């Protein structure tokens, strides 16, 4: 089983259903990550930062980001209480009221980025849009 198998990414739901029935917890060889498929297991792990940590995600992310010259992503890789503190700051920036203030500008930026994509050629949408838009 490979979590990042291209066939799986194209249509993941039949595979997810099979995993839930056959193999609820397994280690992915490609990413070295543990994959949990049952809601109760996932919830239990996410609530228990004393026994389960996200730090390894940050380490792997740092290695990848370091190679690309980018920073690690602390909100994704930190455990409580630091994660809780950072999330509190981020939550305030993403209230409905705050998002309404920037909605027109984000739409304008996205429209421009889409317009700048060359027509008739394959494009990596992550590189062309989803990475640059949040930092624009």
Coordinates of C-alpha atoms in Angstrom, one line a residue, residues 55-78:
X55 CA 7.3 16.7 15.3
X56 CA 8.4 14.1 12.8
X57 CA 6.2 15.7 10.2
X58 CA 8.1 19.0 10.8
X59 CA 11.5 17.3 10.6
X60 CA 10.7 15.7 7.2
X61 CA 9.1 18.9 6.1
X62 CA 12.2 20.8 7.2
X63 CA 14.4 18.5 5.2
X64 CA 12.3 19.0 2.1
X65 CA 11.8 22.7 2.7
X66 CA 15.5 23.2 3.5
X67 CA 16.4 21.7 0.1
X68 CA 14.0 24.1 -1.5
X69 CA 15.1 27.0 0.7
X70 CA 11.8 27.3 2.5
X71 CA 10.9 27.2 6.2
X72 CA 9.2 24.4 8.1
X73 CA 5.5 24.7 8.8
X74 CA 5.2 25.0 12.6
X75 CA 1.4 25.0 12.8
X76 CA 1.4 21.5 11.2
X77 CA 4.4 20.1 13.1
X78 CA 4.2 21.5 16.6

